[in-house]
mmCIF file of C-alpha atoms in Angstrom:
data_model
loop_
_atom_site.group_PDB
_atom_site.id
_atom_site.type_symbol
_atom_site.label_atom_id
_atom_site.label_comp_id
_atom_site.label_asym_id
_atom_site.label_seq_id
_atom_site.Cartn_x
_atom_site.Cartn_y
_atom_site.Cartn_z
ATOM 1 C CA MET O 1 -31.102 64.131 97.064
ATOM 2 C CA SER O 2 -34.051 62.191 98.450
ATOM 3 C CA GLU O 3 -34.706 62.240 102.162
ATOM 4 C CA THR O 4 -37.114 59.935 103.903
ATOM 5 C CA ASN O 5 -39.174 60.915 106.876
ATOM 6 C CA PRO O 6 -38.009 58.856 109.875
ATOM 7 C CA HIS O 7 -41.459 59.228 111.456
ATOM 8 C CA ILE O 8 -43.225 57.385 108.662
ATOM 9 C CA GLY O 9 -43.292 53.682 109.255
ATOM 10 C CA SER O 10 -45.312 50.699 108.292
ATOM 11 C CA SER O 11 -49.071 50.586 108.025
ATOM 12 C CA LEU O 12 -51.298 50.298 111.066
ATOM 13 C CA ASP O 13 -52.071 46.676 110.155
ATOM 14 C CA GLU O 14 -48.367 45.848 110.063
ATOM 15 C CA PHE O 15 -47.801 47.635 113.364
ATOM 16 C CA LEU O 16 -50.633 45.718 115.050
ATOM 17 C CA LYS O 17 -49.373 42.419 113.625
ATOM 18 C CA GLU O 18 -45.875 43.118 114.934
ATOM 19 C CA ASP O 19 -47.319 43.776 118.387
ATOM 20 C CA GLY O 20 -49.553 40.689 118.212
ATOM 21 C CA LEU O 21 -52.716 42.787 118.453
ATOM 22 C CA PHE O 22 -54.075 42.596 114.909
ATOM 23 C CA ASP O 23 -56.543 39.729 115.424
ATOM 24 C CA GLU O 24 -57.936 41.188 118.645
ATOM 25 C CA VAL O 25 -58.351 44.696 117.223
ATOM 26 C CA ASN O 26 -59.882 43.315 114.029
ATOM 27 C CA ALA O 27 -62.397 41.194 115.980
ATOM 28 C CA VAL O 28 -63.462 44.168 118.107
ATOM 29 C CA ALA O 29 -63.884 46.334 115.001
ATOM 30 C CA ILE O 30 -66.037 43.701 113.288
ATOM 31 C CA LYS O 31 -68.240 43.255 116.369
ATOM 32 C CA ARG O 32 -68.699 47.016 116.758
ATOM 33 C CA SER O 33 -69.597 47.367 113.100
ATOM 34 C CA ILE O 34 -72.223 44.624 113.301
ATOM 35 C CA ALA O 35 -73.684 46.042 116.529
ATOM 36 C CA PHE O 36 -73.870 49.478 114.888
ATOM 37 C CA GLN O 37 -75.689 48.017 111.872
ATOM 38 C CA ILE O 38 -78.160 46.143 114.082
ATOM 39 C CA GLU O 39 -78.876 49.260 116.131
ATOM 40 C CA ARG O 40 -79.343 51.286 112.933
ATOM 41 C CA GLU O 41 -81.846 48.711 111.619
ATOM 42 C CA MET O 42 -83.698 48.829 114.929
ATOM 43 C CA ARG O 43 -83.986 52.628 114.668
ATOM 44 C CA GLN O 44 -85.056 52.560 111.018
ATOM 45 C CA GLN O 45 -87.703 49.921 111.714
ATOM 46 C CA ARG O 46 -88.696 51.546 115.017
ATOM 47 C CA ILE O 47 -88.015 48.363 116.967
ATOM 48 C CA THR O 48 -87.725 48.964 120.708
ATOM 49 C CA LYS O 49 -85.145 47.142 122.779
ATOM 50 C CA SER O 50 -87.852 45.164 124.552
ATOM 51 C CA GLU O 51 -89.369 44.133 121.209
ATOM 52 C CA MET O 52 -85.944 43.219 119.866
ATOM 53 C CA ALA O 53 -85.205 41.081 122.930
ATOM 54 C CA ARG O 54 -88.575 39.354 122.502
ATOM 55 C CA ARG O 55 -87.836 38.621 118.834
ATOM 56 C CA MET O 56 -84.444 37.204 119.767
ATOM 57 C CA LYS O 57 -85.965 35.201 122.637
ATOM 58 C CA THR O 58 -83.449 36.704 125.021
ATOM 59 C CA SER O 59 -83.293 39.151 127.908
ATOM 60 C CA ALA O 60 -82.996 42.913 127.680
ATOM 61 C CA SER O 61 -79.642 42.702 129.470
ATOM 62 C CA GLN O 62 -78.313 40.243 126.871
ATOM 63 C CA LEU O 63 -79.403 42.624 124.107
ATOM 64 C CA SER O 64 -77.726 45.530 125.906
ATOM 65 C CA ARG O 65 -74.483 43.543 126.030
ATOM 66 C CA LEU O 66 -74.778 42.860 122.299
ATOM 67 C CA LEU O 67 -75.267 46.559 121.500
ATOM 68 C CA ASP O 68 -72.560 47.743 123.922
ATOM 69 C CA PRO O 69 -69.538 48.811 121.823
ATOM 70 C CA GLU O 70 -67.230 48.098 124.772
ATOM 71 C CA ASN O 71 -68.383 44.481 125.079
ATOM 72 C CA ASP O 72 -66.437 42.339 122.637
ATOM 73 C CA ARG O 73 -67.568 39.003 124.076
ATOM 74 C CA VAL O 74 -70.542 38.228 121.865
ATOM 75 C CA GLN O 75 -71.146 34.811 120.381
ATOM 76 C CA LEU O 76 -71.746 34.296 116.689
ATOM 77 C CA ASP O 77 -75.168 32.704 117.262
ATOM 78 C CA THR O 78 -76.279 35.832 119.140
ATOM 79 C CA LEU O 79 -75.276 38.013 116.192
ATOM 80 C CA VAL O 80 -77.159 35.682 113.834
ATOM 81 C CA LYS O 81 -80.306 35.922 116.006
ATOM 82 C CA ALA O 82 -80.059 39.704 116.108
ATOM 83 C CA ALA O 83 -79.646 39.973 112.346
ATOM 84 C CA SER O 84 -82.620 37.686 111.813
ATOM 85 C CA ALA O 85 -84.721 39.700 114.268
ATOM 86 C CA VAL O 86 -84.337 42.773 112.041
ATOM 87 C CA GLY O 87 -84.939 40.801 108.846
ATOM 88 C CA ARG O 88 -81.308 40.569 107.825
ATOM 89 C CA SER O 89 -78.748 37.812 107.363
ATOM 90 C CA LEU O 90 -75.280 37.697 108.826
ATOM 91 C CA ILE O 91 -72.656 36.613 106.316
ATOM 92 C CA VAL O 92 -69.243 35.509 107.556
ATOM 93 C CA GLU O 93 -66.540 34.692 105.045
ATOM 94 C CA LEU O 94 -62.818 34.150 104.896
ATOM 95 C CA THR O 95 -60.859 36.539 102.720
#
């Protein structure tokens, strides 16, 4: 006799889709991942925040917002500038 666990349900993705949260959660995760990668590149290259802001031609507060994992309101062009400032490219693709 095979019993199923009533506590095991669908995947997290399916759960988030059912609740209408998948796109929002996915966007936040992508932004946090990119910000983490930019900050890691800054550390590896020993780029200070003031130098990074200068390279991006932006303010230190704008850079802080970009690197803030709680701030999910970052424009694509800002991410492109940040990637370029650390010698990287940002690739966005549909899958």
